[in-house]
Amino acid sequence: MLLLILSTLLSFLSVHTKFITNPLMKWMQSSSKEEISKRNEIKSLQSAQQKLSMVDNFVEYSKIQRKINRITESLKEKELENSNSFYMKIGIPYGLKMIIITLLVILCFYYRSSPLFYLESSINLFPFQYFISFANGKNSVSFHFWVMCCTAFARSIKL
């Protein structure tokens, strides 16, 4: 029973890895406390700058603008460091998919000669019996066939 649940879950996860990778990527790319404080500082400086007249208080206005520009540049550098993580954006989803598929292949080799479950004797699988119960007895469902069916079903579902 555990093998049936595990194989079904791994088959669905091999197709829909986005359920794991999307929250993980959002968590990894979330803003740090330093970035949030810098953004708040920019907002406060911009509000102070809007209160000043550019013509009357040009010196103060330009000082505030230079501070805003300096903070904005440091934020852009941080964002550039985060956006350069191309390997993370590609490596995490495909790496997780490769781990799941490798685990499924290992399980297929380990359980190649043991049936996942048996069907009633009244059910006749005549034309497809060899494919459904590959390397097992009559009226049994093999691990390979179950994984293929679950994967095909998971691909047909648009989540």
CSV table of N, CA and C in Angstrom, one decimal:
chain,number,residue,atom,x,y,z
A,1,MET,N,0.8,-1.2,0.0
A,1,MET,CA,0.0,0.0,0.0
A,1,MET,C,0.9,1.3,0.0
A,2,LEU,N,1.9,1.2,0.8
A,2,LEU,CA,2.8,2.4,0.9
A,2,LEU,C,3.5,2.6,-0.5
A,3,LEU,N,3.9,1.5,-1.2
A,3,LEU,CA,4.5,1.6,-2.5
A,3,LEU,C,3.6,2.1,-3.5
A,4,LEU,N,2.3,1.8,-3.4
A,4,LEU,CA,1.3,2.3,-4.3
A,4,LEU,C,1.2,3.9,-4.1
A,5,ILE,N,1.1,4.3,-2.9
A,5,ILE,CA,1.0,5.8,-2.6
A,5,ILE,C,2.3,6.5,-3.0
A,6,LEU,N,3.4,5.9,-2.7
A,6,LEU,CA,4.7,6.5,-3.0
A,6,LEU,C,4.9,6.6,-4.6
A,7,SER,N,4.6,5.6,-5.3
A,7,SER,CA,4.8,5.6,-6.7
A,7,SER,C,3.8,6.6,-7.4
A,8,THR,N,2.6,6.7,-6.9
A,8,THR,CA,1.6,7.7,-7.4
A,8,THR,C,2.1,9.1,-7.1
A,9,LEU,N,2.5,9.3,-5.9
A,9,LEU,CA,3.0,10.7,-5.6
A,9,LEU,C,4.2,11.1,-6.3
A,10,LEU,N,5.2,10.2,-6.5
A,10,LEU,CA,6.4,10.5,-7.2
A,10,LEU,C,6.1,10.7,-8.7
A,11,SER,N,5.2,10.0,-9.2
A,11,SER,CA,4.8,10.1,-10.6
A,11,SER,C,4.2,11.5,-10.9
A,12,PHE,N,3.3,11.9,-10.0
A,12,PHE,CA,2.7,13.2,-10.1
A,12,PHE,C,3.7,14.4,-9.9
A,13,LEU,N,4.6,14.2,-8.9
A,13,LEU,CA,5.6,15.2,-8.7
A,13,LEU,C,6.6,15.3,-9.8
A,14,SER,N,6.9,14.2,-10.5
A,14,SER,CA,7.8,14.3,-11.6
A,14,SER,C,7.3,15.1,-12.8
A,15,VAL,N,6.0,15.2,-12.9
A,15,VAL,CA,5.4,16.1,-13.9
A,15,VAL,C,5.1,17.5,-13.4
A,16,HIS,N,4.6,17.6,-12.2
A,16,HIS,CA,4.3,18.9,-11.6
A,16,HIS,C,5.2,19.3,-10.5
A,17,THR,N,6.5,19.5,-10.8
A,17,THR,CA,7.5,19.9,-9.8
A,17,THR,C,7.3,21.4,-9.4
A,18,LYS,N,6.5,22.1,-10.2
A,18,LYS,CA,6.3,23.5,-9.8
A,18,LYS,C,5.6,23.7,-8.5
A,19,PHE,N,4.9,22.7,-8.0
A,19,PHE,CA,4.3,22.8,-6.6
A,19,PHE,C,5.4,22.9,-5.5
A,20,ILE,N,6.5,22.4,-5.8
A,20,ILE,CA,7.6,22.5,-4.8
A,20,ILE,C,8.6,23.6,-5.2
A,21,THR,N,8.9,23.8,-6.4
A,21,THR,CA,9.9,24.8,-6.8
A,21,THR,C,9.4,26.2,-6.8
A,22,ASN,N,8.2,26.5,-7.1
A,22,ASN,CA,7.7,27.9,-7.1
A,22,ASN,C,7.7,28.5,-5.7
A,23,PRO,N,7.2,27.8,-4.6
A,23,PRO,CA,7.4,28.4,-3.3
A,23,PRO,C,8.8,28.5,-2.8
A,24,LEU,N,9.6,27.5,-3.2
A,24,LEU,CA,11.0,27.5,-2.9
A,24,LEU,C,11.8,28.7,-3.5
A,25,MET,N,11.5,29.0,-4.8
A,25,MET,CA,12.1,30.1,-5.5
A,25,MET,C,11.6,31.4,-4.9
A,26,LYS,N,10.4,31.5,-4.6
A,26,LYS,CA,9.9,32.8,-4.0
A,26,LYS,C,10.6,33.0,-2.7
A,27,TRP,N,10.7,32.0,-1.9
A,27,TRP,CA,11.4,32.1,-0.6
A,27,TRP,C,12.9,32.5,-0.8
A,28,MET,N,13.5,31.9,-1.8
A,28,MET,CA,14.9,32.2,-2.0
A,28,MET,C,15.2,33.6,-2.6
A,29,GLN,N,14.2,34.1,-3.3
A,29,GLN,CA,14.3,35.5,-3.9
A,29,GLN,C,13.6,36.6,-3.2
A,30,SER,N,13.2,36.3,-2.0
A,30,SER,CA,12.5,37.3,-1.2
A,30,SER,C,13.5,38.4,-0.8
A,31,SER,N,12.9,39.6,-0.5
A,31,SER,CA,13.8,40.7,-0.2
A,31,SER,C,14.3,40.5,1.3
A,32,SER,N,15.5,41.0,1.5
A,32,SER,CA,16.1,40.9,2.8
A,32,SER,C,15.6,42.1,3.6
A,33,LYS,N,15.9,42.1,4.9
A,33,LYS,CA,15.5,43.3,5.7
A,33,LYS,C,16.3,44.5,5.3
A,34,GLU,N,17.5,44.4,4.9
A,34,GLU,CA,18.3,45.5,4.4
A,34,GLU,C,17.6,46.1,3.2
A,35,GLU,N,17.2,45.3,2.2
A,35,GLU,CA,16.5,45.8,1.0
A,35,GLU,C,15.2,46.5,1.3
A,36,ILE,N,14.5,46.0,2.2
A,36,ILE,CA,13.2,46.6,2.6
A,36,ILE,C,13.4,47.9,3.3
A,37,SER,N,14.5,48.0,4.2
A,37,SER,CA,14.7,49.2,4.8
A,37,SER,C,15.2,50.3,3.8
A,38,LYS,N,16.0,49.9,2.8
A,38,LYS,CA,16.4,50.8,1.8
A,38,LYS,C,15.3,51.3,1.0
A,39,ARG,N,14.3,50.5,0.7
A,39,ARG,CA,13.2,50.9,-0.1
A,39,ARG,C,12.3,51.9,0.7
A,40,ASN,N,12.2,51.6,2.0
A,40,ASN,CA,11.4,52.5,2.9
A,40,ASN,C,12.2,53.9,3.0
A,41,GLU,N,13.5,53.8,3.0
A,41,GLU,CA,14.3,55.1,3.1
A,41,GLU,C,14.1,55.9,1.8
A,42,ILE,N,14.1,55.2,0.7
A,42,ILE,CA,13.8,55.9,-0.6
A,42,ILE,C,12.5,56.6,-0.6
A,43,LYS,N,11.5,55.9,-0.1
A,43,LYS,CA,10.1,56.5,-0.1
A,43,LYS,C,10.1,57.7,0.8
A,44,SER,N,10.7,57.6,2.0
A,44,SER,CA,10.7,58.8,2.9
A,44,SER,C,11.5,59.9,2.3
A,45,LEU,N,12.6,59.6,1.6
A,45,LEU,CA,13.4,60.7,1.0
A,45,LEU,C,12.6,61.3,-0.2
A,46,GLN,N,11.9,60.5,-0.9
A,46,GLN,CA,11.1,61.1,-2.0
A,46,GLN,C,9.9,61.9,-1.5
A,47,SER,N,9.3,61.5,-0.4
A,47,SER,CA,8.3,62.3,0.2
A,47,SER,C,8.8,63.7,0.7
A,48,ALA,N,10.0,63.6,1.3
A,48,ALA,CA,10.7,64.9,1.8
A,48,ALA,C,11.0,65.7,0.6
A,49,GLN,N,11.4,65.1,-0.5
A,49,GLN,CA,11.8,65.9,-1.7
A,49,GLN,C,10.6,66.5,-2.4
A,50,GLN,N,9.5,65.8,-2.3
A,50,GLN,CA,8.3,66.4,-2.9
A,50,GLN,C,7.8,67.6,-2.2
A,51,LYS,N,8.1,67.7,-0.9
A,51,LYS,CA,7.7,68.9,-0.1
A,51,LYS,C,8.5,70.1,-0.5
A,52,LEU,N,9.7,69.9,-1.0
A,52,LEU,CA,10.6,71.0,-1.4
A,52,LEU,C,10.3,71.5,-2.8
A,53,SER,N,10.5,72.8,-3.0
A,53,SER,CA,10.4,73.4,-4.3
A,53,SER,C,11.8,73.3,-5.0
A,54,MET,N,11.8,72.7,-6.2
A,54,MET,CA,13.1,72.5,-6.8
A,54,MET,C,13.8,73.9,-7.2
A,55,VAL,N,13.0,74.9,-7.5
A,55,VAL,CA,13.5,76.2,-7.8
A,55,VAL,C,14.0,76.9,-6.6
A,56,ASP,N,13.3,76.9,-5.5
A,56,ASP,CA,13.6,77.7,-4.3
A,56,ASP,C,14.7,77.0,-3.5
A,57,ASN,N,14.7,75.7,-3.4
A,57,ASN,CA,15.6,74.9,-2.5
A,57,ASN,C,16.4,73.9,-3.4
A,58,PHE,N,17.1,74.4,-4.4
A,58,PHE,CA,17.8,73.5,-5.3
A,58,PHE,C,18.8,72.7,-4.6
A,59,VAL,N,19.6,73.3,-3.7
A,59,VAL,CA,20.7,72.6,-3.1
A,59,VAL,C,20.2,71.4,-2.2
A,60,GLU,N,19.2,71.7,-1.4
A,60,GLU,CA,18.6,70.6,-0.6
A,60,GLU,C,18.0,69.5,-1.5
A,61,TYR,N,17.3,70.0,-2.5
A,61,TYR,CA,16.6,69.1,-3.4
A,61,TYR,C,17.6,68.2,-4.1
A,62,SER,N,18.7,68.7,-4.5
A,62,SER,CA,19.7,67.9,-5.2
A,62,SER,C,20.5,67.0,-4.3
A,63,LYS,N,20.7,67.4,-3.0
A,63,LYS,CA,21.3,66.5,-2.0
A,63,LYS,C,20.4,65.3,-1.8
A,64,ILE,N,19.1,65.5,-1.6
A,64,ILE,CA,18.2,64.4,-1.4
A,64,ILE,C,18.2,63.5,-2.6
A,65,GLN,N,18.2,64.1,-3.8
A,65,GLN,CA,18.2,63.3,-5.0
A,65,GLN,C,19.5,62.5,-5.2
A,66,ARG,N,20.6,63.0,-4.8
A,66,ARG,CA,21.9,62.2,-4.8
A,66,ARG,C,21.8,61.0,-3.8
A,67,LYS,N,21.2,61.2,-2.6
A,67,LYS,CA,21.0,60.1,-1.7
A,67,LYS,C,20.1,59.1,-2.3
A,68,ILE,N,19.0,59.5,-2.9
A,68,ILE,CA,18.1,58.6,-3.5
A,68,ILE,C,18.8,57.8,-4.6
A,69,ASN,N,19.6,58.4,-5.4
A,69,ASN,CA,20.3,57.8,-6.5
A,69,ASN,C,21.3,56.8,-6.0
A,70,ARG,N,22.0,57.1,-4.9
A,70,ARG,CA,23.0,56.2,-4.3
A,70,ARG,C,22.3,55.0,-3.7
A,71,ILE,N,21.2,55.1,-3.0
A,71,ILE,CA,20.5,54.0,-2.5
A,71,ILE,C,19.9,53.1,-3.6
A,72,THR,N,19.4,53.8,-4.6
A,72,THR,CA,18.8,53.1,-5.8
A,72,THR,C,19.9,52.2,-6.5
A,73,GLU,N,21.1,52.8,-6.6
A,73,GLU,CA,22.2,52.0,-7.2
A,73,GLU,C,22.6,50.8,-6.4
A,74,SER,N,22.6,50.9,-5.1
A,74,SER,CA,23.0,49.8,-4.3
A,74,SER,C,21.9,48.7,-4.3
A,75,LEU,N,20.6,49.2,-4.4
A,75,LEU,CA,19.5,48.2,-4.6
A,75,LEU,C,19.6,47.5,-5.9
A,76,LYS,N,20.0,48.2,-7.0
A,76,LYS,CA,20.1,47.6,-8.3
A,76,LYS,C,21.2,46.6,-8.3
A,77,GLU,N,22.3,46.8,-7.6
A,77,GLU,CA,23.4,45.9,-7.5
A,77,GLU,C,22.9,44.6,-6.8
A,78,LYS,N,22.2,44.7,-5.7
A,78,LYS,CA,21.6,43.6,-5.0
A,78,LYS,C,20.7,42.8,-5.9
A,79,GLU,N,19.8,43.5,-6.7
A,79,GLU,CA,18.9,42.8,-7.6
A,79,GLU,C,19.6,42.1,-8.7
A,80,LEU,N,20.7,42.7,-9.2
A,80,LEU,CA,21.5,42.1,-10.2
A,80,LEU,C,22.2,40.8,-9.7
A,81,GLU,N,22.6,40.8,-8.5
A,81,GLU,CA,23.2,39.6,-7.9
A,81,GLU,C,22.1,38.5,-7.8
A,82,ASN,N,20.9,38.9,-7.4
A,82,ASN,CA,19.8,37.9,-7.3
A,82,ASN,C,19.4,37.4,-8.7
A,83,SER,N,19.4,38.3,-9.7
A,83,SER,CA,18.9,37.9,-11.0
A,83,SER,C,19.9,37.1,-11.7
A,84,ASN,N,21.2,37.2,-11.3
A,84,ASN,CA,22.3,36.5,-12.0
A,84,ASN,C,22.3,35.0,-11.5
A,85,SER,N,21.4,34.6,-10.7
A,85,SER,CA,21.3,33.3,-10.2
A,85,SER,C,20.6,32.4,-11.3
A,86,PHE,N,21.1,32.4,-12.5
A,86,PHE,CA,20.6,31.6,-13.6
A,86,PHE,C,20.6,30.1,-13.3
A,87,TYR,N,21.7,29.7,-12.6
A,87,TYR,CA,21.8,28.3,-12.3
A,87,TYR,C,20.7,27.9,-11.3
A,88,MET,N,20.3,28.8,-10.4
A,88,MET,CA,19.3,28.5,-9.4
A,88,MET,C,17.9,28.4,-10.1
A,89,LYS,N,17.7,29.3,-11.1
A,89,LYS,CA,16.4,29.3,-11.7
A,89,LYS,C,16.2,28.1,-12.6
A,90,ILE,N,17.3,27.6,-13.2
A,90,ILE,CA,17.2,26.4,-14.0
A,90,ILE,C,17.5,25.1,-13.2
A,91,GLY,N,18.5,25.2,-12.4
A,91,GLY,CA,19.0,24.1,-11.7
A,91,GLY,C,18.1,23.5,-10.6
A,92,ILE,N,17.4,24.3,-9.9
A,92,ILE,CA,16.5,23.8,-8.9
A,92,ILE,C,15.3,23.0,-9.5
A,93,PRO,N,14.5,23.6,-10.5
A,93,PRO,CA,13.4,22.8,-11.0
A,93,PRO,C,13.9,21.5,-11.7
A,94,TYR,N,14.9,21.6,-12.6
A,94,TYR,CA,15.3,20.4,-13.3
A,94,TYR,C,16.1,19.5,-12.4
A,95,GLY,N,16.8,20.0,-11.4
A,95,GLY,CA,17.5,19.1,-10.5
A,95,GLY,C,16.6,18.3,-9.7
A,96,LEU,N,15.5,18.9,-9.2
A,96,LEU,CA,14.5,18.2,-8.5
A,96,LEU,C,13.8,17.2,-9.3
A,97,LYS,N,13.5,17.6,-10.6
A,97,LYS,CA,12.9,16.6,-11.5
A,97,LYS,C,13.8,15.4,-11.8
A,98,MET,N,15.1,15.7,-11.9
A,98,MET,CA,16.0,14.6,-12.1
A,98,MET,C,16.1,13.7,-10.9
A,99,ILE,N,16.1,14.2,-9.7
A,99,ILE,CA,16.1,13.4,-8.5
A,99,ILE,C,14.9,12.5,-8.4
A,100,ILE,N,13.7,13.1,-8.7
A,100,ILE,CA,12.5,12.3,-8.6
A,100,ILE,C,12.5,11.2,-9.7
A,101,ILE,N,12.9,11.5,-10.9
A,101,ILE,CA,12.9,10.5,-12.0
A,101,ILE,C,14.0,9.4,-11.6
A,102,THR,N,15.1,9.8,-11.1
A,102,THR,CA,16.1,8.8,-10.7
A,102,THR,C,15.6,7.9,-9.6
A,103,LEU,N,14.9,8.5,-8.7
A,103,LEU,CA,14.3,7.6,-7.6
A,103,LEU,C,13.2,6.7,-8.2
A,104,LEU,N,12.4,7.2,-9.2
A,104,LEU,CA,11.5,6.3,-9.8
A,104,LEU,C,12.1,5.1,-10.6
A,105,VAL,N,13.2,5.4,-11.3
A,105,VAL,CA,14.0,4.4,-12.0
A,105,VAL,C,14.5,3.4,-11.1
A,106,ILE,N,15.1,3.8,-10.0
A,106,ILE,CA,15.6,2.9,-9.0
A,106,ILE,C,14.5,2.0,-8.4
A,107,LEU,N,13.4,2.6,-8.1
A,107,LEU,CA,12.3,1.8,-7.6
A,107,LEU,C,11.8,0.8,-8.7
A,108,CYS,N,11.8,1.3,-9.9
A,108,CYS,CA,11.4,0.3,-11.0
A,108,CYS,C,12.3,-0.9,-11.1
A,109,PHE,N,13.6,-0.6,-11.0
A,109,PHE,CA,14.5,-1.8,-11.0
A,109,PHE,C,14.4,-2.6,-9.7
A,110,TYR,N,14.2,-2.0,-8.6
A,110,TYR,CA,14.1,-2.8,-7.4
A,110,TYR,C,12.8,-3.6,-7.3
A,111,TYR,N,11.7,-3.1,-7.8
A,111,TYR,CA,10.4,-3.8,-7.7
A,111,TYR,C,10.0,-4.3,-9.1
A,112,ARG,N,10.9,-4.7,-9.9
A,112,ARG,CA,10.5,-5.1,-11.3
A,112,ARG,C,9.9,-6.5,-11.3
A,113,SER,N,10.1,-7.3,-10.3
A,113,SER,CA,9.5,-8.6,-10.3
A,113,SER,C,8.4,-8.8,-9.2
A,114,SER,N,8.0,-7.7,-8.6
A,114,SER,CA,7.0,-7.9,-7.6
A,114,SER,C,5.8,-7.0,-8.0
A,115,PRO,N,4.6,-7.6,-8.0
A,115,PRO,CA,3.4,-6.8,-8.4
A,115,PRO,C,3.0,-5.7,-7.4
A,116,LEU,N,2.5,-4.7,-7.9
A,116,LEU,CA,2.0,-3.6,-7.1
A,116,LEU,C,0.7,-3.9,-6.4
A,117,PHE,N,-0.2,-4.5,-7.2
A,117,PHE,CA,-1.4,-5.0,-6.6
A,117,PHE,C,-2.0,-6.0,-7.6
A,118,TYR,N,-3.0,-6.8,-7.1
A,118,TYR,CA,-3.6,-7.9,-7.9
A,118,TYR,C,-5.0,-7.5,-8.2
A,119,LEU,N,-5.5,-7.9,-9.3
A,119,LEU,CA,-6.9,-7.7,-9.7
A,119,LEU,C,-7.7,-8.9,-9.5
A,120,GLU,N,-9.0,-8.8,-9.5
A,120,GLU,CA,-9.8,-10.0,-9.3
A,120,GLU,C,-9.7,-11.0,-10.4
A,121,SER,N,-9.9,-12.2,-10.2
A,121,SER,CA,-9.8,-13.2,-11.2
A,121,SER,C,-10.8,-13.1,-12.3
A,122,SER,N,-11.9,-12.5,-12.0
A,122,SER,CA,-13.0,-12.3,-13.0
A,122,SER,C,-12.6,-11.3,-14.0
A,123,ILE,N,-11.7,-10.4,-13.7
A,123,ILE,CA,-11.2,-9.4,-14.7
A,123,ILE,C,-10.2,-10.0,-15.7
A,124,ASN,N,-10.5,-9.9,-17.0
A,124,ASN,CA,-9.7,-10.5,-18.0
A,124,ASN,C,-8.9,-9.4,-18.7
A,125,LEU,N,-7.6,-9.4,-18.7
A,125,LEU,CA,-6.8,-8.4,-19.3
A,125,LEU,C,-6.2,-8.9,-20.6
A,126,PHE,N,-6.9,-9.8,-21.3
A,126,PHE,CA,-6.3,-10.6,-22.3
A,126,PHE,C,-5.4,-9.9,-23.3
A,127,PRO,N,-5.8,-8.9,-24.1
A,127,PRO,CA,-4.9,-8.3,-25.1
A,127,PRO,C,-3.7,-7.6,-24.5
A,128,PHE,N,-3.9,-7.0,-23.3
A,128,PHE,CA,-2.8,-6.2,-22.7
A,128,PHE,C,-2.2,-6.8,-21.5
A,129,GLN,N,-2.5,-8.1,-21.2
A,129,GLN,CA,-2.0,-8.7,-20.0
A,129,GLN,C,-0.5,-8.7,-19.8
A,130,TYR,N,0.2,-8.9,-20.9
A,130,TYR,CA,1.7,-8.9,-20.9
A,130,TYR,C,2.2,-7.5,-20.5
A,131,PHE,N,1.6,-6.4,-21.0
A,131,PHE,CA,2.1,-5.1,-20.7
A,131,PHE,C,1.7,-4.6,-19.3
A,132,ILE,N,0.5,-5.0,-18.9
A,132,ILE,CA,0.1,-4.6,-17.5
A,132,ILE,C,0.8,-5.3,-16.4
A,133,SER,N,1.0,-6.6,-16.6
A,133,SER,CA,1.6,-7.4,-15.6
A,133,SER,C,3.0,-7.9,-16.0
A,134,PHE,N,3.8,-7.0,-16.5
A,134,PHE,CA,5.1,-7.4,-17.0
A,134,PHE,C,6.0,-8.0,-15.9
A,135,ALA,N,6.5,-9.2,-16.2
A,135,ALA,CA,7.4,-9.9,-15.3
A,135,ALA,C,6.6,-10.4,-14.0
A,136,ASN,N,5.3,-10.4,-14.0
A,136,ASN,CA,4.6,-10.8,-12.8
A,136,ASN,C,3.5,-11.8,-13.3
A,137,GLY,N,2.7,-12.3,-12.3
A,137,GLY,CA,1.7,-13.3,-12.6
A,137,GLY,C,0.5,-12.7,-13.3
A,138,LYS,N,-0.5,-13.6,-13.5
A,138,LYS,CA,-1.7,-13.2,-14.2
A,138,LYS,C,-2.5,-12.3,-13.3
A,139,ASN,N,-3.2,-11.3,-13.9
A,139,ASN,CA,-4.1,-10.3,-13.2
A,139,ASN,C,-3.4,-9.5,-12.1
A,140,SER,N,-2.2,-9.1,-12.4
A,140,SER,CA,-1.5,-8.3,-11.5
A,140,SER,C,-1.0,-7.0,-12.2
A,141,VAL,N,-0.8,-6.0,-11.5
A,141,VAL,CA,-0.4,-4.7,-12.1
A,141,VAL,C,1.1,-4.4,-11.6
A,142,SER,N,1.9,-4.3,-12.6
A,142,SER,CA,3.3,-4.1,-12.3
A,142,SER,C,3.6,-2.6,-11.9
A,143,PHE,N,4.8,-2.5,-11.3
A,143,PHE,CA,5.2,-1.1,-10.9
A,143,PHE,C,5.4,-0.2,-12.1
A,144,HIS,N,6.0,-0.8,-13.1
A,144,HIS,CA,6.3,0.0,-14.3
A,144,HIS,C,5.1,0.5,-15.0
A,145,PHE,N,4.1,-0.4,-15.1
A,145,PHE,CA,2.8,0.1,-15.7
A,145,PHE,C,2.1,1.1,-14.9
A,146,TRP,N,2.1,0.9,-13.6
A,146,TRP,CA,1.4,1.9,-12.7
A,146,TRP,C,2.1,3.3,-12.8
A,147,VAL,N,3.4,3.3,-12.8
A,147,VAL,CA,4.1,4.6,-12.9
A,147,VAL,C,3.9,5.2,-14.3
A,148,MET,N,3.9,4.5,-15.4
A,148,MET,CA,3.6,5.0,-16.7
A,148,MET,C,2.1,5.6,-16.7
A,149,CYS,N,1.2,4.9,-16.2
A,149,CYS,CA,-0.2,5.3,-16.2
A,149,CYS,C,-0.4,6.6,-15.3
A,150,CYS,N,0.2,6.6,-14.2
A,150,CYS,CA,0.1,7.8,-13.3
A,150,CYS,C,0.8,9.0,-13.9
A,151,THR,N,1.9,8.8,-14.6
A,151,THR,CA,2.6,9.9,-15.2
A,151,THR,C,1.8,10.5,-16.4
A,152,ALA,N,1.2,9.5,-17.2
A,152,ALA,CA,0.4,10.0,-18.3
A,152,ALA,C,-0.8,10.7,-17.8
A,153,PHE,N,-1.4,10.3,-16.8
A,153,PHE,CA,-2.6,10.9,-16.2
A,153,PHE,C,-2.2,12.3,-15.7
A,154,ALA,N,-1.1,12.4,-15.0
A,154,ALA,CA,-0.6,13.7,-14.5
A,154,ALA,C,-0.3,14.7,-15.6
A,155,ARG,N,0.2,14.2,-16.7
A,155,ARG,CA,0.5,15.1,-17.8
A,155,ARG,C,-0.8,15.6,-18.4
A,156,SER,N,-1.9,14.8,-18.4
A,156,SER,CA,-3.1,15.2,-19.0
A,156,SER,C,-3.9,16.2,-18.1
A,157,ILE,N,-3.5,16.3,-16.8
A,157,ILE,CA,-4.2,17.3,-15.9
A,157,ILE,C,-3.4,18.6,-16.0
A,158,LYS,N,-4.1,19.6,-16.3
A,158,LYS,CA,-3.5,21.0,-16.3
A,158,LYS,C,-3.8,21.7,-15.0
A,159,LEU,N,-2.8,21.7,-14.1
A,159,LEU,CA,-2.9,22.4,-12.8
A,159,LEU,C,-2.4,23.7,-12.8
